[in-house]
XYZ file of C-alpha atoms in Angstrom:
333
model
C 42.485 38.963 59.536
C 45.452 37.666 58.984
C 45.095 35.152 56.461
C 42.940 37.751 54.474
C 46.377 39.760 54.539
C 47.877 40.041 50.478
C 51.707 39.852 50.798
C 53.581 41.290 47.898
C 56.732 39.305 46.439
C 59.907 40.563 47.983
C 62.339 38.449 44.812
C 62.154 38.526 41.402
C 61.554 34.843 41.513
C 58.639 35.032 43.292
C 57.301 37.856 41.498
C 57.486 36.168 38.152
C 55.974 32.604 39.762
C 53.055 35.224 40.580
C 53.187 36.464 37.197
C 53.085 32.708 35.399
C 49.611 32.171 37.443
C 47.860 35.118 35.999
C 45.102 35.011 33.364
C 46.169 35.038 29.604
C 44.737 35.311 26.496
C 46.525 31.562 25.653
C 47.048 29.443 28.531
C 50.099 27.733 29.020
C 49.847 23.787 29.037
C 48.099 22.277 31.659
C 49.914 20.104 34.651
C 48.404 17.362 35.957
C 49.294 16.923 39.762
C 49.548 12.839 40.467
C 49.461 11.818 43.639
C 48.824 8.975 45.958
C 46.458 7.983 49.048
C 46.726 7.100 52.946
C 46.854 3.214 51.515
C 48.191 2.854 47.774
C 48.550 -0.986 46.383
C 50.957 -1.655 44.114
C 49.398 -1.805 40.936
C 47.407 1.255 41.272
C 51.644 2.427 42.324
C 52.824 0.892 39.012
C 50.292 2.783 37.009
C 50.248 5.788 38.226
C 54.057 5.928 37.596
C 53.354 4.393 33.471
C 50.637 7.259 33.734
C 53.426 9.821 34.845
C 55.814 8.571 31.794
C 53.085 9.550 29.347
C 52.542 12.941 30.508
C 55.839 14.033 30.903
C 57.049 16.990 30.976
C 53.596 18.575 32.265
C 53.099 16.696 35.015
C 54.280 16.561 39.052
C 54.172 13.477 40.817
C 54.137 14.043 44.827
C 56.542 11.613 46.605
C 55.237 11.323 50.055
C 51.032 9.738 50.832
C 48.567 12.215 51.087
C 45.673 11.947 53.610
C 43.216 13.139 50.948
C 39.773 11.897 50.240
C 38.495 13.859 47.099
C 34.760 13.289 47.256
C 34.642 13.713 50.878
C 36.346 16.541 51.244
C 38.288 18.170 48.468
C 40.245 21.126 50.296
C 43.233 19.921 50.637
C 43.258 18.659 47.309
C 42.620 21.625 45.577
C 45.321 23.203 47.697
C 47.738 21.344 46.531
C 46.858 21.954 43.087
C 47.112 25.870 43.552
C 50.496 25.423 45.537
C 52.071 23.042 42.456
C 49.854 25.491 39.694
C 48.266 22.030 38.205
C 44.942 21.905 36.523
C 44.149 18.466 36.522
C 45.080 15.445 38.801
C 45.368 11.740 39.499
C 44.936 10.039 42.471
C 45.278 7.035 43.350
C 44.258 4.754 46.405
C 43.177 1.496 47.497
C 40.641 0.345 50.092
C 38.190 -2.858 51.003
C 35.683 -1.122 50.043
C 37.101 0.671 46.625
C 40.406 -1.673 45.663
C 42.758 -0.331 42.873
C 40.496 2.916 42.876
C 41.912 5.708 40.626
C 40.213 9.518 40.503
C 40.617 11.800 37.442
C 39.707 15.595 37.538
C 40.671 18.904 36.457
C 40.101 21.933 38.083
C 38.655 25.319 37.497
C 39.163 28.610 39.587
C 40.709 26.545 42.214
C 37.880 24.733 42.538
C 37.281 21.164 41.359
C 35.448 21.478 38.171
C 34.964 17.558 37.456
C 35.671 14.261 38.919
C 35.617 10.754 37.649
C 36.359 7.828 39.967
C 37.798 4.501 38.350
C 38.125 1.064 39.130
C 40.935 -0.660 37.579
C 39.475 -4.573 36.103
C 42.924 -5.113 34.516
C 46.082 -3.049 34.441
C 49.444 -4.270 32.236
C 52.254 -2.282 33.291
C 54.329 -0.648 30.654
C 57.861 -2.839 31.839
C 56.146 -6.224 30.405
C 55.322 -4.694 27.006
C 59.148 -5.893 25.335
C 58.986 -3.438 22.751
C 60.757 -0.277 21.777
C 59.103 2.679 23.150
C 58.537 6.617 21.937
C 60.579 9.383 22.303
C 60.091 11.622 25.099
C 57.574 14.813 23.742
C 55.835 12.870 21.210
C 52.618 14.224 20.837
C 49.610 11.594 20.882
C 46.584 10.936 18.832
C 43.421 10.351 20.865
C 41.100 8.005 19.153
C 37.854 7.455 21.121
C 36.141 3.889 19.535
C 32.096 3.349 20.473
C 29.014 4.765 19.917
C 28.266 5.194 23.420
C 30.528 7.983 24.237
C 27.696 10.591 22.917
C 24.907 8.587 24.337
C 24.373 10.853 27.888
C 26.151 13.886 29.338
C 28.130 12.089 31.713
C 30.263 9.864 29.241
C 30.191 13.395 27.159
C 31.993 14.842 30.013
C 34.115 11.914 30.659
C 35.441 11.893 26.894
C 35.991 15.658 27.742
C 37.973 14.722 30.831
C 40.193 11.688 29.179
C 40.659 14.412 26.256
C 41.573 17.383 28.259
C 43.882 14.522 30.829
C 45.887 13.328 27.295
C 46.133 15.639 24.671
C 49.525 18.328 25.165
C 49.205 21.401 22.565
C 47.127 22.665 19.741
C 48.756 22.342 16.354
C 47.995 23.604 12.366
C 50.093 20.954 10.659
C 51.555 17.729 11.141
C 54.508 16.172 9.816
C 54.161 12.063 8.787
C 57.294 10.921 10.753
C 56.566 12.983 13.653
C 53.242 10.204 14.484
C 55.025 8.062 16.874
C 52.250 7.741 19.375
C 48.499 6.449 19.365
C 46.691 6.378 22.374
C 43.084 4.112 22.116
C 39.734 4.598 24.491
C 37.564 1.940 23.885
C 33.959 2.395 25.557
C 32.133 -1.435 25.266
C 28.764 -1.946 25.680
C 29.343 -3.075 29.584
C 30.323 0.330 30.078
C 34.300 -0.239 30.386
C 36.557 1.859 29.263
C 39.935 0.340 27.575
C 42.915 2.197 27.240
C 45.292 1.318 25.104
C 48.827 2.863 23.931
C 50.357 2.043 20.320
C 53.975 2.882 18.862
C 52.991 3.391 14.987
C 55.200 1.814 12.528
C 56.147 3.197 9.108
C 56.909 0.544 6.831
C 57.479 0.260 2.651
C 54.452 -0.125 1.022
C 56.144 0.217 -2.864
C 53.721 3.405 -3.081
C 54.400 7.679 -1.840
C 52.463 6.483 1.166
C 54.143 4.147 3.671
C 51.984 1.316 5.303
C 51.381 1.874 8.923
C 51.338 -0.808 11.396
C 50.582 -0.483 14.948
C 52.401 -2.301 17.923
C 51.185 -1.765 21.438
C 54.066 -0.660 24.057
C 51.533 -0.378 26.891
C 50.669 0.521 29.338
C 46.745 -1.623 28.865
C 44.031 -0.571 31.342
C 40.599 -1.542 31.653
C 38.599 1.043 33.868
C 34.711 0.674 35.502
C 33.109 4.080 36.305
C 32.157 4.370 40.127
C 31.333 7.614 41.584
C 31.233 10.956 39.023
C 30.949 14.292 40.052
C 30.024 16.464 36.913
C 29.981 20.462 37.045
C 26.671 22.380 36.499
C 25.571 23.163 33.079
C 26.063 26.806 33.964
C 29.353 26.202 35.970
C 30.682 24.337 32.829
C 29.384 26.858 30.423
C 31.575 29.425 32.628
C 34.752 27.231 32.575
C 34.793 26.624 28.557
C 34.465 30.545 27.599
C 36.861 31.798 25.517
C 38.113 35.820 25.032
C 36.705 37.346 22.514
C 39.995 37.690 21.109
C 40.160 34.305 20.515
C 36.582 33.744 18.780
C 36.528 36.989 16.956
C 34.508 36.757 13.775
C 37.131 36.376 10.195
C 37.598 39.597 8.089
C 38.445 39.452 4.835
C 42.355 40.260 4.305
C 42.722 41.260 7.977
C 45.460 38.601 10.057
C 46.351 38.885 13.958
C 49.652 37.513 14.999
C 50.580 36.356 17.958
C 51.402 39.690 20.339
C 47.885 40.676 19.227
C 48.493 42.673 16.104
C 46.348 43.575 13.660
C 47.476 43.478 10.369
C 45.613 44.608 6.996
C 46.075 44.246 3.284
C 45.189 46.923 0.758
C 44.344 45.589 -2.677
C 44.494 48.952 -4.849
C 43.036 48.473 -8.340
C 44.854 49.022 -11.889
C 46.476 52.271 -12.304
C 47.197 54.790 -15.215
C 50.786 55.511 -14.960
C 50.482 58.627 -17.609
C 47.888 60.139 -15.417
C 49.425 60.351 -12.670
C 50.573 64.112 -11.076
C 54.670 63.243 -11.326
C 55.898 67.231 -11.475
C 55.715 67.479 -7.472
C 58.496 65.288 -7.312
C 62.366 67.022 -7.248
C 63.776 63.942 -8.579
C 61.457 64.155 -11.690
C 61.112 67.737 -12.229
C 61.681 68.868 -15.999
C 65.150 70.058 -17.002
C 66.178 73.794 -18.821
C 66.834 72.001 -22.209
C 63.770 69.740 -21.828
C 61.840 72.726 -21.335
C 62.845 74.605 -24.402
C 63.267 71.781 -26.229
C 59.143 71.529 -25.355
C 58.216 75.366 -25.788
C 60.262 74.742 -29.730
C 57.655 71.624 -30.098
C 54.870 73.732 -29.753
C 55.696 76.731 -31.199
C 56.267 74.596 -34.178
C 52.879 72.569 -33.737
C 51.387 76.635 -33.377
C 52.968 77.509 -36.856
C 52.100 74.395 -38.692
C 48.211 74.615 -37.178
C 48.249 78.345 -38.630
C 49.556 77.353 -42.357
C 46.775 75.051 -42.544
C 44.016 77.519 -41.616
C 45.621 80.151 -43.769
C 45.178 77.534 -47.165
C 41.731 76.686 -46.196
C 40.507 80.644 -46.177
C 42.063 81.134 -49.326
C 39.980 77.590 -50.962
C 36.958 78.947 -49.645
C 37.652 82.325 -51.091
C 38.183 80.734 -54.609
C 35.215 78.786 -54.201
C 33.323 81.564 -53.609
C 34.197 83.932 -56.936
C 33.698 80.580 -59.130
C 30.128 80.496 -57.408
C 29.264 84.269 -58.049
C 30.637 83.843 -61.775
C 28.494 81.102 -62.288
C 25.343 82.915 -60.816
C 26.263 86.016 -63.372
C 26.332 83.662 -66.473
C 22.824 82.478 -65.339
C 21.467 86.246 -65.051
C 22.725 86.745 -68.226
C 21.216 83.889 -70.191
């Protein structure tokens, strides 16, 4: 009963680690936990540490071996990932059996969601490549080359992994100095996968548009697929839902920002400013003077309208004894 037992936080510290692990509406970046076997050679050492490089900040690399054996038995691994909060992981071990063996994963409700285990053909550590390297936060670009990659579910799911393992943050726009970083997955028709990493070069081109050349800084793996262990259909389905919040359908001149906000925008159409009710208003009520100056206005449109009337009685009243004279000169004829 006692390990069923919920303790609350007792520091604010602890209370707000609690409060980073919650659900959200948008997830913070995922870690990747890297981490190393009972026996560890050194090149599968060298790259996990060029592998670490690449994904920092959002990664955690455990100093000390770790007695783990993920497709055996996967409990302590995924409690390591809950203590550290990491999604995804890399581990790395070597055996007689599997040398230079390296696992990718990622992990879903504290449970392992997928698993990929790699054999490493060829590995070319990053310190050989004698070239300048990127900037620390550079965002990549993932190119996946070969026809393969959509070819079955599993190398679906692996191009999922490698893309959910590499890429760091959504973004809208881009900015054409900002592309320092390329990174290459090459799927042959053996089935090996080729990693590559590129520092992109902006030189003159005598145009707007600057020629790019690309110079690799390493590190260069080759990887053979082993042993997989891909989620259920349903499981997966479950792990890739989004809020609705999220997918919510577009309206037309409606926007959300980012606290969740709904914000609208009223198009109202052409409007008669004469005919509109003013008078309600104190600051454009009528003055004393205007007002008699307007009662003097239409007294004098009142007298003017009466003249007239008063000349067209007395035409029709002379038209009127020239037609009765006329009618007696015809009586009398």
């Amino acid at each position: 009963m006692a390990s069923l037992r919920i303790k609350k936080p007792n520091t604010r510290r602890g209370k707000k680690a609690l409060e980073e692990r919650e659900p959200k509406t948008i997830e913070n970046l995922k870690k990747t936990l890297i981490m190393e076997g009972r026996k560890c050679s050194n090149e599968i050492r060298h790259a996990l540490k060029d592998l670490n490089l690449l994904k920092k900040p959002n990664s955690r690399m455990m100093r000390h071996k770790n007695d783990v054996t993920p497709f055996e038995d996967a409990t302590p691994l995924e409690h390591l990932a809950k203590t550290n909060d990491c999604h995804l992981f890399l581990f790395g071990s070597s055996s007689k059996k599997r040398p230079n063996n390296l696992v990718l994963g990622r992990i879903y409700d504290e449970q392992i969601l997928d698993m990929v285990e790699f054999g490493i053909d060829q590995y070319t550590a990053l310190e050989k490549f004698k070239t300048e390297k990127i900037s620390q936060f550079t965002k990549p670009v993932i190119i996946f080359n070969g026809y393969k990659w959509k070819l079955t579910e599993e190398l679906r799911r692996i191009k999922s992994l490698l893309l959910d393992m590499f890429h760091i943050d959504h973004i809208d726009s881009i900015r054409l100095q900002g592309i320092e970083h390329v990174l290459s997955f090459t799927l042959t028709d053996d089935l090996t996968i080729m990693i590559r990493s590129y520092r992109i070069q902006l030189k003159k081109s005598g145009q707007r548009t600057p020629r790019i050349e690309l110079l690799e800084m390493g590190p260069s793996l080759d990887l053979s697929v082993r042993r997989t262990k891909i989620a259920s259909d349903n499981l997966y389905k479950v792990a890739m839902k989004q809020p609705a919040i999220l997918k919510a359908a577009k309206r037309k001149n409606v926007t959300r920002d980012e606290l969740g906000n709904v914000h609208g925008r009223v198009h109202v159409g052409k409007q008669d400013i004469n005919a509109l009710q003013t008078r309600k208003m104190k600051g454009l009520r009528k003055t004393a003077e205007e007002k008699r100056q307007e009662k003097l206005e239409k007294q004098k449109r009142n007298s003017a309208s009466g003249e007239t009337s008063n000349d067209e009685d007395m035409e029709g009243d002379t038209n009127a004894e020239d037609d009765e004279d006329m009618d007696d000169d015809d009586g009398e004829e």
